[in-house]
Amino acid sequence: MTSEVRAVSPAKVNLALGVGPSGEDGYHRLATVYHAVGLYDEVVARPADRTVLSVSAGGVDVHDVPTDETNLVLRAVRALAGHVSEDLQVALHLHKNIPVAGGLAGGSTDAAAALVATDALFELGLSRAELMKVAADLGSDVPFCLVGGTAVGTGRGELVAPVMTRGSYWWAVVPGVGGLATPSVYGEFDRLAGDSPVEHPSVPDALLSALLAGDLDAVGASLANDLQAPALSLRPELKVPLEAGVDAGAFGALVSGSGPTTVFLCADAEHARDVRDLVCAATGTAVGFVAPGPVSGARVSAAQLAEGPR
Ligand code: C5P
């Protein structure tokens, strides 16, 4: 057996996030366009007598990250062990660069990294389809975090189909102050939607065409997020970074997923650095990132980190 496996896994933004009514399982029906960006967490897995998790931080606040069984990294290992009916004991170290509870799928992507790292460490040889099944049971965004790139997500987000895109994009990524709990943002969505949520959310054709053409202007104009209004309702101050990004010349500005991170579509890396700096200055945010997209999903790798924090 290998003595150590390192896996990295990216953050995601939702280029479009259409939210429908919640089903009997309590989850909302979604039609989303996921996009993996080059801001990575890393999971290191080593064989051990018993499964343990430690956490370190690369410039983000990790004091809310649990190291007990509630952490998705440990739940991923337990789920994998259950799937292969083996007693897998592993010492895991999670190094976080992705803001916690930020709407960037940080916890989900850590689970994806843990799945590929543990699969490789014990040479389990699970097929992609098997990993996707285990991933879907862990959380709505986990399957996408395995796949990466740009993809349409339906169901509660776990049904993932790749999208054809041309070119690459640069993003300024600015965390909000503190985190936002995803269930509370969905709860606020329900409150605002009242009795008339959109029954069948869909992905905007204009966005898919723009991605296929690699048309930066059109991609920027098509960005849309149904969780933005509820996130703004809970955190009205989020309008400050959104306006600052537009004033700084971003091609598009939106709340990422359930927030409170805001993301800004930029012309290139230099433009993204400028936008990041101007938005951080407007909000008094100490740490912001610049990241390309789309990038690959969770994979065994040498350390690969996004540029930043500044
Ligand atoms: O699937 P995941 O565990 O990441 O979801 C976290 C929470 O977000 C859920 O408990 C639910 O409150 C909300 N959610 C939802 N509809 C979805 C995905 C998530 O209501 N499609």
Tab-separated table of C-alpha atoms and ligand atoms in Angstrom:
chain	number	residue	atom	x	y	z
A	1	MET	CA	0.000	0.000	0.000
A	2	THR	CA	1.161	3.547	-0.697
A	3	SER	CA	2.268	5.367	2.458
A	4	GLU	CA	0.535	8.624	1.618
A	5	VAL	CA	-1.888	9.985	-0.973
A	6	ARG	CA	-2.579	13.654	-1.596
A	7	ALA	CA	-5.736	14.785	-3.372
A	8	VAL	CA	-6.811	18.272	-4.339
A	9	SER	CA	-10.321	19.369	-5.111
A	10	PRO	CA	-11.673	22.707	-6.373
A	11	ALA	CA	-14.240	25.260	-5.262
A	12	LYS	CA	-17.344	25.716	-7.404
A	13	VAL	CA	-19.445	28.641	-8.430
A	14	ASN	CA	-22.933	28.356	-9.926
A	15	LEU	CA	-23.071	30.313	-13.190
A	16	ALA	CA	-26.832	29.827	-13.068
A	17	LEU	CA	-28.877	28.474	-10.175
A	18	GLY	CA	-32.595	27.997	-10.756
A	19	VAL	CA	-34.464	26.841	-7.659
A	20	GLY	CA	-37.871	25.132	-7.715
A	21	PRO	CA	-40.134	23.960	-4.927
A	22	SER	CA	-38.864	21.618	-2.241
A	23	GLY	CA	-39.778	17.965	-2.616
A	24	GLU	CA	-40.859	15.435	-0.011
A	25	ASP	CA	-37.211	14.868	0.922
A	26	GLY	CA	-36.994	18.564	1.944
A	27	TYR	CA	-34.594	19.321	-0.914
A	28	HIS	CA	-35.375	21.846	-3.609
A	29	ARG	CA	-35.460	20.850	-7.269
A	30	LEU	CA	-32.578	22.604	-9.011
A	31	ALA	CA	-31.413	23.439	-12.510
A	32	THR	CA	-27.898	24.759	-12.198
A	33	VAL	CA	-24.704	25.292	-14.171
A	34	TYR	CA	-21.769	24.350	-11.989
A	35	HIS	CA	-18.299	25.707	-12.801
A	36	ALA	CA	-15.165	24.524	-10.976
A	37	VAL	CA	-12.625	27.265	-10.207
A	38	GLY	CA	-8.938	26.977	-9.372
A	39	LEU	CA	-9.097	27.477	-5.629
A	40	TYR	CA	-8.257	24.168	-3.971
A	41	ASP	CA	-8.509	22.328	-0.691
A	42	GLU	CA	-6.145	19.409	-0.126
A	43	VAL	CA	-6.687	16.114	1.680
A	44	VAL	CA	-3.715	13.949	2.687
A	45	ALA	CA	-4.529	10.334	3.585
A	46	ARG	CA	-2.255	7.887	5.417
A	47	PRO	CA	-2.974	4.406	6.735
A	48	ALA	CA	-3.611	4.445	10.509
A	49	ASP	CA	-4.859	2.311	13.391
A	50	ARG	CA	-7.982	4.413	13.660
A	51	THR	CA	-9.597	7.087	11.518
A	52	VAL	CA	-8.776	10.627	12.606
A	53	LEU	CA	-8.975	14.078	11.016
A	54	SER	CA	-6.815	17.158	11.506
A	55	VAL	CA	-7.357	20.529	9.828
A	56	SER	CA	-5.079	23.414	8.900
A	57	ALA	CA	-5.816	26.706	7.188
A	58	GLY	CA	-4.354	28.564	4.249
A	59	GLY	CA	-5.534	32.068	5.085
A	60	VAL	CA	-9.176	31.196	5.776
A	61	ASP	CA	-10.999	30.924	9.098
A	62	VAL	CA	-11.367	27.234	10.015
A	63	HIS	CA	-12.525	27.532	13.597
A	64	ASP	CA	-16.020	26.346	12.565
A	65	VAL	CA	-14.683	23.234	10.802
A	66	PRO	CA	-15.473	20.199	12.967
A	67	THR	CA	-12.933	17.374	13.257
A	68	ASP	CA	-15.496	14.874	14.561
A	69	GLU	CA	-17.752	12.467	12.676
A	70	THR	CA	-19.932	15.318	11.402
A	71	ASN	CA	-17.153	16.456	9.050
A	72	LEU	CA	-17.932	15.425	5.472
A	73	VAL	CA	-14.352	14.167	5.056
A	74	LEU	CA	-14.885	11.531	7.747
A	75	ARG	CA	-18.398	10.793	6.504
A	76	ALA	CA	-16.907	10.217	3.030
A	77	VAL	CA	-14.445	7.637	4.377
A	78	ARG	CA	-17.200	5.899	6.383
A	79	ALA	CA	-19.438	5.825	3.305
A	80	LEU	CA	-16.640	4.417	1.158
A	81	ALA	CA	-15.836	1.755	3.779
A	82	GLY	CA	-19.524	0.810	3.869
A	83	HIS	CA	-19.681	0.644	0.086
A	84	VAL	CA	-16.754	-1.795	-0.180
A	85	SER	CA	-17.600	-3.559	3.118
A	86	GLU	CA	-14.069	-3.050	4.414
A	87	ASP	CA	-12.747	-1.663	7.690
A	88	LEU	CA	-10.808	1.329	6.340
A	89	GLN	CA	-8.825	3.199	9.001
A	90	VAL	CA	-7.071	6.309	7.776
A	91	ALA	CA	-5.423	9.428	9.186
A	92	LEU	CA	-6.632	12.389	7.185
A	93	HIS	CA	-5.296	15.894	7.086
A	94	LEU	CA	-7.422	18.603	5.500
A	95	HIS	CA	-5.735	21.828	4.389
A	96	LYS	CA	-8.339	24.478	3.646
A	97	ASN	CA	-7.886	27.336	1.219
A	98	ILE	CA	-11.582	27.586	0.328
A	99	PRO	CA	-13.664	29.861	2.594
A	100	VAL	CA	-15.879	27.894	5.007
A	101	ALA	CA	-19.697	28.151	4.620
A	102	GLY	CA	-19.111	30.510	1.709
A	103	GLY	CA	-21.313	29.053	-1.043
A	104	LEU	CA	-18.259	27.592	-2.806
A	105	ALA	CA	-18.973	23.906	-1.974
A	106	GLY	CA	-15.926	23.799	0.309
A	107	GLY	CA	-17.248	20.979	2.521
A	108	SER	CA	-18.536	19.040	-0.478
A	109	THR	CA	-15.260	19.312	-2.329
A	110	ASP	CA	-13.383	18.092	0.769
A	111	ALA	CA	-15.602	15.006	0.707
A	112	ALA	CA	-14.776	14.487	-2.976
A	113	ALA	CA	-11.041	14.795	-2.249
A	114	ALA	CA	-11.372	12.326	0.635
A	115	LEU	CA	-13.130	9.829	-1.655
A	116	VAL	CA	-10.418	9.873	-4.334
A	117	ALA	CA	-7.571	9.938	-1.778
A	118	THR	CA	-8.960	6.968	0.192
A	119	ASP	CA	-9.816	5.042	-2.968
A	120	ALA	CA	-6.215	5.501	-4.170
A	121	LEU	CA	-4.603	4.824	-0.773
A	122	PHE	CA	-6.293	1.439	-0.347
A	123	GLU	CA	-6.172	0.710	-4.099
A	124	LEU	CA	-9.909	0.049	-4.062
A	125	GLY	CA	-10.218	0.722	-7.797
A	126	LEU	CA	-13.774	2.022	-7.619
A	127	SER	CA	-15.305	2.983	-10.943
A	128	ARG	CA	-16.287	6.580	-11.573
A	129	ALA	CA	-19.952	5.509	-11.432
A	130	GLU	CA	-19.483	3.919	-7.989
A	131	LEU	CA	-17.690	7.001	-6.654
A	132	MET	CA	-20.488	9.202	-8.036
A	133	LYS	CA	-23.084	7.099	-6.217
A	134	VAL	CA	-21.258	7.329	-2.896
A	135	ALA	CA	-20.784	11.063	-3.539
A	136	ALA	CA	-24.490	11.694	-4.195
A	137	ASP	CA	-25.408	10.197	-0.820
A	138	LEU	CA	-22.968	12.560	0.920
A	139	GLY	CA	-24.332	15.837	-0.461
A	140	SER	CA	-25.916	17.507	-3.462
A	141	ASP	CA	-22.699	19.163	-4.702
A	142	VAL	CA	-20.294	16.271	-4.058
A	143	PRO	CA	-20.788	14.498	-7.436
A	144	PHE	CA	-19.969	17.725	-9.305
A	145	CYS	CA	-16.844	18.201	-7.182
A	146	LEU	CA	-15.630	14.812	-8.459
A	147	VAL	CA	-16.350	15.736	-12.080
A	148	GLY	CA	-15.296	19.402	-12.188
A	149	GLY	CA	-15.241	21.459	-15.395
A	150	THR	CA	-18.566	23.058	-16.253
A	151	ALA	CA	-21.705	20.949	-15.884
A	152	VAL	CA	-25.467	21.131	-15.624
A	153	GLY	CA	-26.820	19.862	-12.305
A	154	THR	CA	-30.430	18.734	-11.888
A	155	GLY	CA	-32.466	16.821	-9.306
A	156	ARG	CA	-31.246	18.269	-6.020
A	157	GLY	CA	-27.971	19.053	-7.823
A	158	GLU	CA	-26.522	15.544	-7.740
A	159	LEU	CA	-27.363	14.606	-11.357
A	160	VAL	CA	-24.453	16.018	-13.325
A	161	ALA	CA	-23.979	16.309	-17.097
A	162	PRO	CA	-20.897	18.019	-18.594
A	163	VAL	CA	-21.386	21.183	-20.666
A	164	MET	CA	-19.388	22.063	-23.773
A	165	THR	CA	-17.447	25.275	-23.251
A	166	ARG	CA	-14.834	27.224	-25.160
A	167	GLY	CA	-12.002	29.182	-23.592
A	168	SER	CA	-11.252	29.777	-19.967
A	169	TYR	CA	-12.428	32.414	-17.554
A	170	TRP	CA	-10.884	34.395	-14.720
A	171	TRP	CA	-12.716	35.083	-11.488
A	172	ALA	CA	-12.218	37.397	-8.561
A	173	VAL	CA	-13.546	35.604	-5.482
A	174	VAL	CA	-14.303	37.687	-2.385
A	175	PRO	CA	-15.512	35.970	0.822
A	176	GLY	CA	-18.265	37.589	2.870
A	177	VAL	CA	-17.867	38.322	6.549
A	178	GLY	CA	-18.677	35.073	8.377
A	179	GLY	CA	-20.546	32.254	6.673
A	180	LEU	CA	-24.154	31.682	5.664
A	181	ALA	CA	-25.802	28.351	6.482
A	182	THR	CA	-27.187	26.858	3.264
A	183	PRO	CA	-30.483	25.677	4.867
A	184	SER	CA	-31.223	29.181	6.154
A	185	VAL	CA	-30.752	30.658	2.664
A	186	TYR	CA	-33.087	28.041	1.167
A	187	GLY	CA	-35.524	28.834	3.997
A	188	GLU	CA	-35.421	32.520	3.085
A	189	PHE	CA	-35.913	31.562	-0.578
A	190	ASP	CA	-39.103	29.702	0.432
A	191	ARG	CA	-40.301	32.668	2.467
A	192	LEU	CA	-39.732	35.105	-0.426
A	193	ALA	CA	-41.178	32.746	-3.075
A	194	GLY	CA	-44.321	32.241	-0.961
A	195	ASP	CA	-46.913	30.033	-2.611
A	196	SER	CA	-45.655	30.509	-6.144
A	197	PRO	CA	-42.166	29.086	-6.679
A	198	VAL	CA	-41.224	28.310	-10.297
A	199	GLU	CA	-42.437	24.723	-10.701
A	200	HIS	CA	-39.783	23.582	-13.198
A	201	PRO	CA	-36.553	25.603	-13.025
A	202	SER	CA	-34.387	25.463	-16.143
A	203	VAL	CA	-30.912	26.465	-17.190
A	204	PRO	CA	-30.863	29.603	-19.392
A	205	ASP	CA	-30.235	28.723	-23.062
A	206	ALA	CA	-28.420	32.046	-23.439
A	207	LEU	CA	-25.808	30.941	-20.896
A	208	LEU	CA	-25.213	27.576	-22.559
A	209	SER	CA	-24.834	29.270	-25.975
A	210	ALA	CA	-22.475	31.873	-24.519
A	211	LEU	CA	-20.315	29.161	-22.904
A	212	LEU	CA	-20.207	27.197	-26.151
A	213	ALA	CA	-19.125	30.324	-28.042
A	214	GLY	CA	-16.659	31.409	-25.330
A	215	ASP	CA	-18.361	34.829	-25.385
A	216	LEU	CA	-17.260	36.629	-22.208
A	217	ASP	CA	-19.781	39.481	-22.528
A	218	ALA	CA	-22.676	37.091	-23.059
A	219	VAL	CA	-21.587	34.763	-20.222
A	220	GLY	CA	-21.391	37.761	-17.902
A	221	ALA	CA	-24.848	38.954	-18.948
A	222	SER	CA	-26.372	35.484	-18.423
A	223	LEU	CA	-25.137	34.825	-14.873
A	224	ALA	CA	-28.144	34.235	-12.616
A	225	ASN	CA	-28.730	32.928	-9.112
A	226	ASP	CA	-32.143	32.414	-7.483
A	227	LEU	CA	-30.429	32.264	-4.068
A	228	GLN	CA	-29.000	35.762	-4.514
A	229	ALA	CA	-32.199	37.560	-3.411
A	230	PRO	CA	-32.553	35.448	-0.236
A	231	ALA	CA	-28.826	35.835	0.524
A	232	LEU	CA	-29.196	39.627	0.105
A	233	SER	CA	-32.309	39.585	2.250
A	234	LEU	CA	-30.319	37.921	5.059
A	235	ARG	CA	-27.196	40.001	4.397
A	236	PRO	CA	-28.170	43.346	2.785
A	237	GLU	CA	-24.525	44.466	2.968
A	238	LEU	CA	-23.716	42.043	0.113
A	239	LYS	CA	-24.875	44.691	-2.326
A	240	VAL	CA	-21.648	46.605	-1.546
A	241	PRO	CA	-19.254	44.052	-3.139
A	242	LEU	CA	-21.679	43.374	-6.020
A	243	GLU	CA	-21.817	47.073	-6.915
A	244	ALA	CA	-18.085	47.552	-6.378
A	245	GLY	CA	-17.324	44.676	-8.766
A	246	VAL	CA	-19.527	46.116	-11.491
A	247	ASP	CA	-17.971	49.560	-10.968
A	248	ALA	CA	-14.544	47.900	-11.292
A	249	GLY	CA	-15.488	46.651	-14.751
A	250	ALA	CA	-16.373	43.011	-14.035
A	251	PHE	CA	-18.300	41.331	-16.873
A	252	GLY	CA	-20.673	39.853	-14.325
A	253	ALA	CA	-21.094	39.828	-10.543
A	254	LEU	CA	-23.065	37.420	-8.412
A	255	VAL	CA	-23.406	35.737	-5.076
A	256	SER	CA	-21.857	32.271	-5.245
A	257	GLY	CA	-24.426	29.561	-4.482
A	258	SER	CA	-26.001	30.311	-1.111
A	259	GLY	CA	-23.317	32.935	-0.367
A	260	PRO	CA	-21.985	35.015	1.203
A	261	THR	CA	-18.963	34.816	-1.147
A	262	THR	CA	-19.305	37.087	-4.171
A	263	VAL	CA	-17.649	36.263	-7.510
A	264	PHE	CA	-16.777	38.477	-10.447
A	265	LEU	CA	-16.178	37.442	-14.045
A	266	CYS	CA	-13.083	39.192	-15.411
A	267	ALA	CA	-11.206	39.548	-18.687
A	268	ASP	CA	-7.935	37.975	-17.528
A	269	ALA	CA	-5.820	37.330	-14.420
A	270	GLU	CA	-4.610	40.921	-14.167
A	271	HIS	CA	-8.149	42.296	-14.442
A	272	ALA	CA	-9.285	39.768	-11.815
A	273	ARG	CA	-6.553	40.963	-9.429
A	274	ASP	CA	-7.671	44.585	-9.955
A	275	VAL	CA	-11.337	43.719	-9.377
A	276	ARG	CA	-10.475	41.644	-6.295
A	277	ASP	CA	-8.435	44.499	-4.827
A	278	LEU	CA	-11.142	47.113	-5.484
A	279	VAL	CA	-13.928	44.921	-4.060
A	280	CYS	CA	-11.828	44.029	-1.004
A	281	ALA	CA	-11.111	47.740	-0.464
A	282	ALA	CA	-14.836	48.603	-0.757
A	283	THR	CA	-15.850	45.961	1.778
A	284	GLY	CA	-12.842	46.015	4.086
A	285	THR	CA	-12.237	42.318	3.323
A	286	ALA	CA	-8.703	41.203	4.152
A	287	VAL	CA	-8.524	38.118	1.933
A	288	GLY	CA	-9.651	37.719	-1.677
A	289	PHE	CA	-8.708	35.280	-4.413
A	290	VAL	CA	-8.113	35.112	-8.136
A	291	ALA	CA	-8.954	31.809	-9.807
A	292	PRO	CA	-9.317	30.437	-13.348
A	293	GLY	CA	-12.167	28.206	-14.476
A	294	PRO	CA	-13.127	25.683	-15.558
A	295	VAL	CA	-10.684	23.295	-13.831
A	296	SER	CA	-10.729	19.543	-13.204
A	297	GLY	CA	-12.566	17.929	-10.309
A	298	ALA	CA	-11.037	16.079	-7.352
A	299	ARG	CA	-7.857	14.243	-8.246
A	300	VAL	CA	-4.780	12.687	-6.752
A	301	SER	CA	-2.046	15.230	-7.207
A	302	ALA	CA	0.889	17.202	-5.950
A	303	ALA	CA	-0.193	20.315	-4.074
A	304	GLN	CA	-1.793	22.760	-6.435
A	305	LEU	CA	-3.017	26.009	-4.998
A	306	ALA	CA	-4.819	29.026	-6.317
A	307	GLU	CA	-3.129	32.363	-6.443
A	308	GLY	CA	-3.783	34.174	-3.191
A	309	PRO	CA	-4.662	35.014	-0.578
A	310	ARG	CA	-3.419	38.480	-1.324
B	1	C5P	O1	-26.984	18.369	-0.030
B	1	C5P	P1	-26.376	19.201	1.027
B	1	C5P	O2	-26.157	18.442	2.305
B	1	C5P	O3	-25.161	19.956	0.602
B	1	C5P	O4	-27.459	20.321	1.355
B	1	C5P	C1	-27.342	21.161	2.481
B	1	C5P	C2	-28.693	21.785	2.763
B	1	C5P	O5	-29.064	22.689	1.721
B	1	C5P	C3	-29.859	20.797	2.835
B	1	C5P	O6	-30.011	20.274	4.122
B	1	C5P	C4	-31.051	21.655	2.447
B	1	C5P	O7	-31.465	22.446	3.550
B	1	C5P	C5	-30.444	22.611	1.427
B	1	C5P	N1	-30.635	22.161	0.034
B	1	C5P	C6	-31.903	22.214	-0.533
B	1	C5P	N2	-32.073	21.803	-1.819
B	1	C5P	C7	-31.027	21.353	-2.555
B	1	C5P	C8	-29.736	21.305	-1.990
B	1	C5P	C9	-29.571	21.719	-0.689
B	1	C5P	O8	-32.870	22.634	0.109
B	1	C5P	N3	-31.238	20.966	-3.804
